[in-house]
mmCIF file of C-alpha atoms in Angstrom:
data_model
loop_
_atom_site.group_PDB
_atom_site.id
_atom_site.type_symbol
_atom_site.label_atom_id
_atom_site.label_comp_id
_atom_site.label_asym_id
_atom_site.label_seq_id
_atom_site.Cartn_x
_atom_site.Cartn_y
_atom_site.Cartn_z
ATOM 1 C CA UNK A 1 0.000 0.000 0.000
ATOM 2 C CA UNK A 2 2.948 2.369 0.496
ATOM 3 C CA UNK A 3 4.065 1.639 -2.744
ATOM 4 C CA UNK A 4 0.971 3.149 -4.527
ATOM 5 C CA UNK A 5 1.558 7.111 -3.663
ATOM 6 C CA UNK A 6 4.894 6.579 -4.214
ATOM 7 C CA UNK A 7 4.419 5.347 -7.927
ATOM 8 C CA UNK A 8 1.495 8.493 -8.618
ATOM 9 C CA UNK A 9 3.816 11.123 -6.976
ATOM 10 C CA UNK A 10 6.691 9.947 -9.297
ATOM 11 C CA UNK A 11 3.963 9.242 -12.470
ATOM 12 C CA UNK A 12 2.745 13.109 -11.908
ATOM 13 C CA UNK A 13 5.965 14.357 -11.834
ATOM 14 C CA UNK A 14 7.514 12.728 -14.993
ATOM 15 C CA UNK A 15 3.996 13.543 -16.522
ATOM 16 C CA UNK A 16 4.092 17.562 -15.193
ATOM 17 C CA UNK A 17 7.854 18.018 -16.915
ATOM 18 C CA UNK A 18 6.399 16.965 -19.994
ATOM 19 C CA UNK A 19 3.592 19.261 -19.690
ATOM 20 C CA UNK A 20 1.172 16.997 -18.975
ATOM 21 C CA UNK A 21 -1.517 17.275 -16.169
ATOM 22 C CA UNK A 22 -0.981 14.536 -13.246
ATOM 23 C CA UNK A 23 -3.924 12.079 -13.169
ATOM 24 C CA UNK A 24 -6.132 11.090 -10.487
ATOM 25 C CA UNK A 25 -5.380 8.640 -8.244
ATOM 26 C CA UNK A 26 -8.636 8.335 -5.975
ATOM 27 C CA UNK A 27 -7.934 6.528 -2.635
ATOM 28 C CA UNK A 28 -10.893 3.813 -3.048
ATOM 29 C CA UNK A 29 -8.243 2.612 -5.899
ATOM 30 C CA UNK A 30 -5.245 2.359 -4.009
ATOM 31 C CA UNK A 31 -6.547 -0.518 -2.311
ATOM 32 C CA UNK A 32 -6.334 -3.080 -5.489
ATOM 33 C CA UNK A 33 -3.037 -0.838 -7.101
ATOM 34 C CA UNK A 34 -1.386 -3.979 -5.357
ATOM 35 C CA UNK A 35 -3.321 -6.902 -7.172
ATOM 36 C CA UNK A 36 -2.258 -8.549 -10.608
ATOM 37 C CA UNK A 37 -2.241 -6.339 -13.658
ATOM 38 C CA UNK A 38 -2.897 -3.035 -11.523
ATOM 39 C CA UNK A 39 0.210 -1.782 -13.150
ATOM 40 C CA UNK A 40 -0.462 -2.550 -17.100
ATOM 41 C CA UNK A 41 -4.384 -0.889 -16.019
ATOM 42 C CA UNK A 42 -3.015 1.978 -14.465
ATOM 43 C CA UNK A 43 -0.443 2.191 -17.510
ATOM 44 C CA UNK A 44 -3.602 2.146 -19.671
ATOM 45 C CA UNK A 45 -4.963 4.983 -17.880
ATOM 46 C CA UNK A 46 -1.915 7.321 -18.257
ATOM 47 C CA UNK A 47 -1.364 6.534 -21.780
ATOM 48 C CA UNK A 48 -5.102 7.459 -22.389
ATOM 49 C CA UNK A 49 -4.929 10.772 -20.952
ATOM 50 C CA UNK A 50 -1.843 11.325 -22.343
ATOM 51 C CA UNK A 51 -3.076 10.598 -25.643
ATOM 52 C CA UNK A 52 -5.967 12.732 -25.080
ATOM 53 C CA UNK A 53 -4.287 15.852 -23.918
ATOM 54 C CA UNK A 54 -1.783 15.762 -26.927
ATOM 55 C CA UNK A 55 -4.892 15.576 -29.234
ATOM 56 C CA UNK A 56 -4.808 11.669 -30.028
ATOM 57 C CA UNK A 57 -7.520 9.334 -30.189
ATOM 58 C CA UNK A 58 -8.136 7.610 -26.680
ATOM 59 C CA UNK A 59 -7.084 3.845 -27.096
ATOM 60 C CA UNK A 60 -10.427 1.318 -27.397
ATOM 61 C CA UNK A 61 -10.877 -0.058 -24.589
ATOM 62 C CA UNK A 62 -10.218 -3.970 -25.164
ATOM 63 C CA UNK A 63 -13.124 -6.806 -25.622
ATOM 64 C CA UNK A 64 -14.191 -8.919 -22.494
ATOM 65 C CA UNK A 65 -12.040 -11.386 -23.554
ATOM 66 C CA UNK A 66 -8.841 -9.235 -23.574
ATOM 67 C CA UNK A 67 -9.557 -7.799 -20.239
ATOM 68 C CA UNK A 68 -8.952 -11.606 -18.678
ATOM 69 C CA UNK A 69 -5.188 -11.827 -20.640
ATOM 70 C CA UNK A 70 -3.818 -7.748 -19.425
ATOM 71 C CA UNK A 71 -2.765 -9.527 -16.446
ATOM 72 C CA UNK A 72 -0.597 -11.975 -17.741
ATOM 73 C CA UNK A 73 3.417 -11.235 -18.050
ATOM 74 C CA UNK A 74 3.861 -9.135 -21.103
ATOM 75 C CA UNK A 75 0.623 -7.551 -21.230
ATOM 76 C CA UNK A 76 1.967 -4.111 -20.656
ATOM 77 C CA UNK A 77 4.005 -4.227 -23.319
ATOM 78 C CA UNK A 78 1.615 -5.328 -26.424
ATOM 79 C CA UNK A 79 -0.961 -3.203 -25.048
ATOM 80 C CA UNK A 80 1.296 -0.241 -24.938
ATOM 81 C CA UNK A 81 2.491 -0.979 -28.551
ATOM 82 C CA UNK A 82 -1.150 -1.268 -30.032
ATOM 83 C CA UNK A 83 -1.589 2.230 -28.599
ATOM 84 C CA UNK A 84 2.002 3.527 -30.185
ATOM 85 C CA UNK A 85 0.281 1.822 -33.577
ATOM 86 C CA UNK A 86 -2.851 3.353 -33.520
ATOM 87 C CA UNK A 87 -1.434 6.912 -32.534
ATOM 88 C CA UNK A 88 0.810 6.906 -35.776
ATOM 89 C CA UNK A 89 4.045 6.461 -34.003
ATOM 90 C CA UNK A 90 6.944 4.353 -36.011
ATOM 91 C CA UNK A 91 6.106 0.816 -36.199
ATOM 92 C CA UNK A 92 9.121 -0.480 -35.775
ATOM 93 C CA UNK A 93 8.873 0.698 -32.157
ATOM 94 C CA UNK A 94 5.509 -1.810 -31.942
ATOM 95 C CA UNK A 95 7.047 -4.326 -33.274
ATOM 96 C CA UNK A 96 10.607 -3.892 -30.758
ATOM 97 C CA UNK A 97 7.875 -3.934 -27.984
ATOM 98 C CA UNK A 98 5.846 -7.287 -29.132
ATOM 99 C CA UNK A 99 9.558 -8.861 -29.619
ATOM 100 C CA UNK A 100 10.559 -7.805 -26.308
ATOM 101 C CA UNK A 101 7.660 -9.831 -25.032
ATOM 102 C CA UNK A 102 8.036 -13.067 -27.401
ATOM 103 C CA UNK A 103 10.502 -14.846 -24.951
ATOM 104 C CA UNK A 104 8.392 -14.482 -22.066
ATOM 105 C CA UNK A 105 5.619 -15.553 -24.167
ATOM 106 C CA UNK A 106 7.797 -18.825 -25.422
ATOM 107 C CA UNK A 107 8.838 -19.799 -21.956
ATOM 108 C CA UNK A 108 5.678 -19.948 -19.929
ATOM 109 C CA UNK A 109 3.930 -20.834 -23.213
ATOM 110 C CA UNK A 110 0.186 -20.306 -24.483
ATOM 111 C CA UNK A 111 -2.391 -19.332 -21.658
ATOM 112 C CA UNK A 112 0.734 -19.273 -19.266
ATOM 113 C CA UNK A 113 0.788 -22.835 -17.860
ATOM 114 C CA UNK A 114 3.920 -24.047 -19.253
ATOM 115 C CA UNK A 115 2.546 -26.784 -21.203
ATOM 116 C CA UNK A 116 3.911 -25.871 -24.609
ATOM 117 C CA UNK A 117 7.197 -25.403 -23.866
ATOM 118 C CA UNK A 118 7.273 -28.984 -22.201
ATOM 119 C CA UNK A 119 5.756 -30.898 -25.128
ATOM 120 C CA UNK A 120 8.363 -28.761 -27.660
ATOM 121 C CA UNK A 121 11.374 -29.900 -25.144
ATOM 122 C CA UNK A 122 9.841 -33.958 -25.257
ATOM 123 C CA UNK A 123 10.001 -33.690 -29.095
ATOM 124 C CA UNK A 124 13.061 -32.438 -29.742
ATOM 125 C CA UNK A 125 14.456 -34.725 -27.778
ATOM 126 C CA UNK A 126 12.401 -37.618 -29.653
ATOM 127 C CA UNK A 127 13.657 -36.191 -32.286
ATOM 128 C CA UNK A 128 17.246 -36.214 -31.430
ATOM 129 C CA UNK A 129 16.661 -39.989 -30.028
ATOM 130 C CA UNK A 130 14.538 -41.151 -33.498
ATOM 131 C CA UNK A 131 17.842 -40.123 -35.483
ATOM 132 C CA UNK A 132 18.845 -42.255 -38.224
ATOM 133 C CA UNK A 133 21.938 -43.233 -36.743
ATOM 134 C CA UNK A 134 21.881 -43.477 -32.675
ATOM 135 C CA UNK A 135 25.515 -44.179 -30.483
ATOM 136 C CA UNK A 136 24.110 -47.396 -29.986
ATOM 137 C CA UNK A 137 24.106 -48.071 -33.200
ATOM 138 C CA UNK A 138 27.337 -46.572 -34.140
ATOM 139 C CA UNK A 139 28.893 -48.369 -31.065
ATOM 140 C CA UNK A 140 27.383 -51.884 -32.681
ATOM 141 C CA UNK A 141 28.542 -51.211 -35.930
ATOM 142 C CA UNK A 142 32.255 -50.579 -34.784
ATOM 143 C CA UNK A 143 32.042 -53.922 -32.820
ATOM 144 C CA UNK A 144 30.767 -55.853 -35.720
ATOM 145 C CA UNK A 145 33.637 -54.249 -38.024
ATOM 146 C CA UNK A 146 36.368 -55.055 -35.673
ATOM 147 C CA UNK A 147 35.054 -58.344 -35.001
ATOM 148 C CA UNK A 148 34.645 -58.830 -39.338
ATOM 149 C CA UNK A 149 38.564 -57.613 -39.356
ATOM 150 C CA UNK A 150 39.597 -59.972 -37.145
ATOM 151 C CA UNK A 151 38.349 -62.626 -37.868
ATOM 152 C CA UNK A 152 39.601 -62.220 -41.472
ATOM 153 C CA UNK A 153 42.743 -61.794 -40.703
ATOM 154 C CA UNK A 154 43.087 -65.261 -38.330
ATOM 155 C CA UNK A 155 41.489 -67.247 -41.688
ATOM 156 C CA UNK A 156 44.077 -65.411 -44.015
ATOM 157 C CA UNK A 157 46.712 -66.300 -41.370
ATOM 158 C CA UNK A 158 45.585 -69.814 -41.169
ATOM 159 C CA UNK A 159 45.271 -69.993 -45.041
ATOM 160 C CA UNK A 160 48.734 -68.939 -45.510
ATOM 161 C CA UNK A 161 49.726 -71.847 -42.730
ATOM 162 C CA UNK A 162 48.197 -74.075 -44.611
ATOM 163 C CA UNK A 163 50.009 -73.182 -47.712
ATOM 164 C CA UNK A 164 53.506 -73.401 -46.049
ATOM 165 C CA UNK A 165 52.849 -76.932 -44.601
ATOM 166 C CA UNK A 166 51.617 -78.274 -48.233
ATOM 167 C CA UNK A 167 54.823 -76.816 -49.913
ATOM 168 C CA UNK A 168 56.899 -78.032 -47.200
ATOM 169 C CA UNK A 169 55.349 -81.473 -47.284
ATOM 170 C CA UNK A 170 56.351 -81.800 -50.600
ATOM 171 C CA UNK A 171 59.027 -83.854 -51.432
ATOM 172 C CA UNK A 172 61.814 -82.751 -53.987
ATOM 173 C CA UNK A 173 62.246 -85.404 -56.350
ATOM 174 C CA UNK A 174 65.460 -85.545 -58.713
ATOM 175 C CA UNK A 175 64.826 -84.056 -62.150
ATOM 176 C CA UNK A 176 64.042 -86.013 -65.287
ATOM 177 C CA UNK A 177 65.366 -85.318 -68.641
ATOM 178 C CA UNK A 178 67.585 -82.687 -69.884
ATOM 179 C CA UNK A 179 67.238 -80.028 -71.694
ATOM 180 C CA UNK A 180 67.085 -80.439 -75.690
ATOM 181 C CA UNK A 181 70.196 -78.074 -76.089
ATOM 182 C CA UNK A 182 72.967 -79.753 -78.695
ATOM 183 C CA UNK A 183 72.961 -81.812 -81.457
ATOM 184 C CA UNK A 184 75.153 -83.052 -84.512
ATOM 185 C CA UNK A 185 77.260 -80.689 -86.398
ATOM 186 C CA UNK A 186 79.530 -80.923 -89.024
ATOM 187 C CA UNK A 187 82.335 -77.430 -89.167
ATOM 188 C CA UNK A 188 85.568 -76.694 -89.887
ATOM 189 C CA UNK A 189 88.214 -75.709 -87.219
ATOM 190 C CA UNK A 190 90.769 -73.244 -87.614
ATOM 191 C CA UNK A 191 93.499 -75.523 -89.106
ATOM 192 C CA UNK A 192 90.674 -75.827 -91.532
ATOM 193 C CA UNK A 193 89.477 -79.584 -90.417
ATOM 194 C CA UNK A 194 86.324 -80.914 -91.183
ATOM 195 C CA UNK A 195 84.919 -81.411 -87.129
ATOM 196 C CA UNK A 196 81.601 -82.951 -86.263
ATOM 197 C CA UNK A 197 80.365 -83.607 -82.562
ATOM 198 C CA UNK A 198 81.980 -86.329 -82.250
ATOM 199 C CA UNK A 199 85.570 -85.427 -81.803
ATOM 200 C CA UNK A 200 84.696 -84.291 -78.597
ATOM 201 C CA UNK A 201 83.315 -87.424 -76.861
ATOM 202 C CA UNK A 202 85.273 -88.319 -73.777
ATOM 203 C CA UNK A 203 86.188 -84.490 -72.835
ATOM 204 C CA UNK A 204 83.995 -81.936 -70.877
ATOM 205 C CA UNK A 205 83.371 -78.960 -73.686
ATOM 206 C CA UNK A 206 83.010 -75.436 -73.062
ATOM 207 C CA UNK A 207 81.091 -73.823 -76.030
ATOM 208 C CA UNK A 208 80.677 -69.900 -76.695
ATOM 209 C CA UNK A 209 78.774 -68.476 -80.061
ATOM 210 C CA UNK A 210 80.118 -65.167 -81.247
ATOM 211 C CA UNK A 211 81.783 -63.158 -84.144
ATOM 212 C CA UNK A 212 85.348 -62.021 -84.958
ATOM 213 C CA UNK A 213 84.327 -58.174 -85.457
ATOM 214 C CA UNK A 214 82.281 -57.777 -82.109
ATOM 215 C CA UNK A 215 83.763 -55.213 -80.893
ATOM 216 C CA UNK A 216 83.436 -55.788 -76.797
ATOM 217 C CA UNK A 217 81.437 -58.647 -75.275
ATOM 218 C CA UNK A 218 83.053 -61.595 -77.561
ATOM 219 C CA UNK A 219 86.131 -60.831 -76.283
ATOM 220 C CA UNK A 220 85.225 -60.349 -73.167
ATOM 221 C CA UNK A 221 83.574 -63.122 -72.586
ATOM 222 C CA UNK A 222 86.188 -65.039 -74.519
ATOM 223 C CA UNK A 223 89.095 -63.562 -72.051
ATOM 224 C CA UNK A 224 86.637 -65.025 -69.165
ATOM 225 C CA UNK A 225 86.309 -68.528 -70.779
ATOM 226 C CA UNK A 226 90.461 -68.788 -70.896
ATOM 227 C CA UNK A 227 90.676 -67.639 -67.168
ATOM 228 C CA UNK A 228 88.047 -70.163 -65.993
ATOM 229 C CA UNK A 229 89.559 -73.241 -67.831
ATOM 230 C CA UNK A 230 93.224 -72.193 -66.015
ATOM 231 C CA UNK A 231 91.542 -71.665 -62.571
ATOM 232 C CA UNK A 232 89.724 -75.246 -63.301
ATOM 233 C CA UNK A 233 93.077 -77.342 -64.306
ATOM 234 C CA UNK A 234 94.707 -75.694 -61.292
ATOM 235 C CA UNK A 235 91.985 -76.112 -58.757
ATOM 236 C CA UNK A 236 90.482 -78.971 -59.819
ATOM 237 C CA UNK A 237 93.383 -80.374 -62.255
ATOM 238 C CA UNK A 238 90.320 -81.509 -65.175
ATOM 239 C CA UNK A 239 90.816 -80.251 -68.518
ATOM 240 C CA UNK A 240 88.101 -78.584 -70.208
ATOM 241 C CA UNK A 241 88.400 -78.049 -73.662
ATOM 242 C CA UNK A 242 87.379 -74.289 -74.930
ATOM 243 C CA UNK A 243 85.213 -74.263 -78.435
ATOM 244 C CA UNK A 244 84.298 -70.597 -79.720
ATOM 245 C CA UNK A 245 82.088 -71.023 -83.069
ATOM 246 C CA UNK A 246 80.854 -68.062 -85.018
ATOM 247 C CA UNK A 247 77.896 -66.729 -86.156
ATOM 248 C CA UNK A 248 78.902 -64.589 -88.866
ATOM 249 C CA UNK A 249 80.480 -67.007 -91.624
ATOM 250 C CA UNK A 250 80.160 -64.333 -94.196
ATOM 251 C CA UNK A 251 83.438 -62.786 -92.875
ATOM 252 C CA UNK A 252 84.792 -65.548 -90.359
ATOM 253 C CA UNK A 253 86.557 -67.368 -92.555
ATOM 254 C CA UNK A 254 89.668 -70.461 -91.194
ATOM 255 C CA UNK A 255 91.916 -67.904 -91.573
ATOM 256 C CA UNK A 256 90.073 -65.118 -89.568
ATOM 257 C CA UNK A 257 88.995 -67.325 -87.113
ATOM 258 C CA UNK A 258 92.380 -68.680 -86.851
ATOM 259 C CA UNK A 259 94.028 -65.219 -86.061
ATOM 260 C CA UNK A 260 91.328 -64.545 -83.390
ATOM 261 C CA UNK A 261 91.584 -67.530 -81.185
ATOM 262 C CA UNK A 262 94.946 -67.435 -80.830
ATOM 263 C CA UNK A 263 94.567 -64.274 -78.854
ATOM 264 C CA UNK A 264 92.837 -65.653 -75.990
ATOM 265 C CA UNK A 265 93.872 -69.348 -75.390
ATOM 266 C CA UNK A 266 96.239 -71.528 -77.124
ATOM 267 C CA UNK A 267 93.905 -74.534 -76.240
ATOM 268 C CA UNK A 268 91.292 -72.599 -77.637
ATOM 269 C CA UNK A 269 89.367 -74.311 -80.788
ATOM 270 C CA UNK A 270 87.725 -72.017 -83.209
ATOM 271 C CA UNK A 271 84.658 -73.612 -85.989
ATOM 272 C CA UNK A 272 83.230 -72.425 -88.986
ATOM 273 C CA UNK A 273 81.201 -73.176 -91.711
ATOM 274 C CA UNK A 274 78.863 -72.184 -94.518
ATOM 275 C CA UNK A 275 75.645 -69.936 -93.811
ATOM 276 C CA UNK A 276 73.700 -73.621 -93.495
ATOM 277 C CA UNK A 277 75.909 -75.209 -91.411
ATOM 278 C CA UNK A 278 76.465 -72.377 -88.831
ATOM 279 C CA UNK A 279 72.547 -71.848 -88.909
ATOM 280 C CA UNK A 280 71.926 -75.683 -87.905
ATOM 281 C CA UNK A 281 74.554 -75.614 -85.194
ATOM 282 C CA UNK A 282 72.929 -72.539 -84.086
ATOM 283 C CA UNK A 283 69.031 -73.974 -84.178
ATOM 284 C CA UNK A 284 70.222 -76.632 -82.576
ATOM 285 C CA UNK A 285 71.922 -74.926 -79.561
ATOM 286 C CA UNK A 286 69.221 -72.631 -79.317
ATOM 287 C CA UNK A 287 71.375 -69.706 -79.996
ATOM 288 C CA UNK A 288 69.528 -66.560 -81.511
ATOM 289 C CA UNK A 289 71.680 -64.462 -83.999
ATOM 290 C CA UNK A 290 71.119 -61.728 -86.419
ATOM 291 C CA UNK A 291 72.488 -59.510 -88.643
ATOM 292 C CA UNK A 292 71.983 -55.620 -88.270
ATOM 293 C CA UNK A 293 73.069 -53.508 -91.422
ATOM 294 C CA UNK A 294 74.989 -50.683 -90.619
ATOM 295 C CA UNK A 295 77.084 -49.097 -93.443
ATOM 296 C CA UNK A 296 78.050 -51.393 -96.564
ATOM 297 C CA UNK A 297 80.202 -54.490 -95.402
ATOM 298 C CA UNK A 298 80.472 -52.845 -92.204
ATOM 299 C CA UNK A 299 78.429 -54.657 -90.028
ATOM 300 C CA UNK A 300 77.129 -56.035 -86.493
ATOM 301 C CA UNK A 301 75.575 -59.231 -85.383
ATOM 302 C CA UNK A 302 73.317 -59.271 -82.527
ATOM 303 C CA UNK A 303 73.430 -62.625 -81.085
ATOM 304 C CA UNK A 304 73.358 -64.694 -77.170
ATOM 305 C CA UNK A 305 75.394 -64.079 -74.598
ATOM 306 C CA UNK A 306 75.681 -67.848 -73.225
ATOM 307 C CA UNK A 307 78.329 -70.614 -72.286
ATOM 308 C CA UNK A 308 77.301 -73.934 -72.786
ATOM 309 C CA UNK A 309 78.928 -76.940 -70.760
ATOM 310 C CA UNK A 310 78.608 -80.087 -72.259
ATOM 311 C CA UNK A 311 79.657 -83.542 -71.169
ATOM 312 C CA UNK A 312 81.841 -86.049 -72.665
ATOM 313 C CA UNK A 313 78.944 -87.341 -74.568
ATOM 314 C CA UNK A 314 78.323 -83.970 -75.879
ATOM 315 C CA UNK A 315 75.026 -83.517 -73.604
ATOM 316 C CA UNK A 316 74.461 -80.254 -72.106
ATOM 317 C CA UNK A 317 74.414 -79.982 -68.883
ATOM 318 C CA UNK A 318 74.547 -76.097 -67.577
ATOM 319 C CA UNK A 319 74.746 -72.589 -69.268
ATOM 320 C CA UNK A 320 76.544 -69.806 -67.952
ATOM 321 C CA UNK A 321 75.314 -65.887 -68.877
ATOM 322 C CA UNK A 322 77.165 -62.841 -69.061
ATOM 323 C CA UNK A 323 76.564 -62.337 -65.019
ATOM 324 C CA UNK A 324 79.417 -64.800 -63.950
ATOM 325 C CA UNK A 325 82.953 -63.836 -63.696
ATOM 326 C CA UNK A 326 86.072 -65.432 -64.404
ATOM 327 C CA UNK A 327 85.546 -66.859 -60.605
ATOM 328 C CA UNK A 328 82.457 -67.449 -60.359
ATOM 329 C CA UNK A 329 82.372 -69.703 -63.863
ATOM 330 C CA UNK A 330 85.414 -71.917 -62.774
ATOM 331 C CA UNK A 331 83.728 -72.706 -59.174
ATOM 332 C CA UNK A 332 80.391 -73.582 -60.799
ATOM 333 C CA UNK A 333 82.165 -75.795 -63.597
ATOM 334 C CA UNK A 334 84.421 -77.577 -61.068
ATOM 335 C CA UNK A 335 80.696 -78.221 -59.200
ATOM 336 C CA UNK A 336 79.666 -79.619 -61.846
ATOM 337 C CA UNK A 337 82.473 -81.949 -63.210
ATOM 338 C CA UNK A 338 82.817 -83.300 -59.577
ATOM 339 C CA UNK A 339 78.823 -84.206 -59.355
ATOM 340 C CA UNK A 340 79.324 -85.976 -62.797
ATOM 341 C CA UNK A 341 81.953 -88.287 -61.365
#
């Protein structure tokens, strides 16, 4: 009740510096300034004589059914702002005043009881549960995964077991057969000597195919083959008998061959032939050759890079590329030789 003449004495004198006459306050209405809404009807009241002194329409006075709702939180403020509206002032005022009363509005909800704002809160939180994917879910579908991986990997594991044991379990068996590498020949040596295969029978044979004119690997290779058969009659004290035979007859005649194999070895045996002869030697060795034109006469002959060892029946038994050395060739021979014994 104190609280009442305080609030008029301060109304009147905000209301009497604007030039506006204080309204009246009589003391049978003090008695319910107290009760819910007094303010937003005494608000009403200033605002209508305010409204009226200035020279504005007085506010209508609200339905029966709006009288019940000026007492609820907010009220003030939308009332006020339907006034501001229908005096002409800006409406973007009105519309700051009915915003400033929304979140009041959305907490306690419609007609004030609270029920709204519940039932939103329950389904957004169904909705948040209803999701396509829950953690549950997500949790299940890592264990499944993990469990999927692992159990993979123990059956690849136990696969690859499996395949170790088979390979191990079986047995290596001694070969059967050789290889279809040799054959009868008939050439001429470098003394000019008709030569056929079997001239060599009861010796172990070291055979090379090349050309007179190569101009690096045949003598290479060549310089390799006389190394290995020293290193083999002084490690192992065999003889091996060295055979180069060419693959160019058009220019490796007795003569030339002659002249070339003496560079190398003196044991060394050189054969030639005619274009037919040195091509069946060379089908039957399996020795690939061929001629590559360069400039007239001048010419090169692509051909294999392979040692052949045969046994004293003239059977092959091992080939040697260009990746052994000098070494290397006379420890594998001598391996050889001393199996064969």
């Amino acid at each position: 009740m104190r609280c009442a003449p305080r609030l008029h004495a301060l109304l009147s004198r905000a209301l009497a510096f604007g030039g506006l006459p204080p309204p009246p306050l009589p003391r049978a209405q003090l008695q319910g300034i107290t009760e819910p809404g007094a303010a937003s009807r005494l608000g009403a009241a200033f605002i209508a004589r305010a409204l009226a002194t200035t020279g504005l329409p007085a506010p209508r006075r609200p339905r029966a059914l709006q009288v019940q709702r000026i007492t609820e939180p907010g009220a003030a403020s939308r009332f006020g702002a339907a006034f501001l509206a229908r005096g002409g002032f800006s409406t973007d005022a009105s519309a700051a005043a009915q915003d400033s009363a929304k979140p009041a509005a959305a907490t306690g909800g419609e007609g004030g009881d609270g029920k709204s704002g519940k039932s939103e809160q329950g389904d957004a939180g169904k909705s948040v549960r209803r999701g396509p994917v829950s953690w549950l879910s997500f949790l299940l579908l890592l264990v499944t995964g993990g469990g999927i991986i692992v159990y993979y990997d123990k059956e690849k594991k136990r696969h690859i077991e499996e395949l170790k044991n088979r390979t191990s379990a079986v047995k290596q068996e001694p070969s059967v057969g050789t290889a279809a590498i040799g054959g009868p020949f008939n050439l001429l040596n470098h003394d000019g000597k008709p030569v056929t295969q079997k001239d060599f029978f009861g010796k172990w044979t070291l055979l090379y195919f090349g050309f007179t004119h190569c101009p690096d690997i045949c003598p290479d290779e060549l310089q390799k083959m006389a190394l290995a058969i020293d290193k083999i009659k002084e490690k192992a004290k065999m003889e091996v008998v060295p055979v180069f035979i060419t693959v160019d007859p058009e220019r490796d005649t007795v003569e030339q061959v002659r002249d070339y194999v003496n560079e190398f070895h003196p044991n060394l045996i050189g054969l030639t032939g005619t274009t037919d002869e040195i091509r069946k030697v060379a089908r039957a060795y399996r020795v690939y050759y061929m001629k590559t034109e360069e400039e007239g006469s001048d010419y090169l002959v692509d051909h294999s890079i392979v040692m052949y060892l045969m046994n004293p029946k003239m059977e092959f038994v091992k080939f040697y590329g260009k990746n052994y050395d000098a070494d290397s060739l006379a420890d594998g021979i001598i391996k050889e030789l001393k199996g064969h014994q």
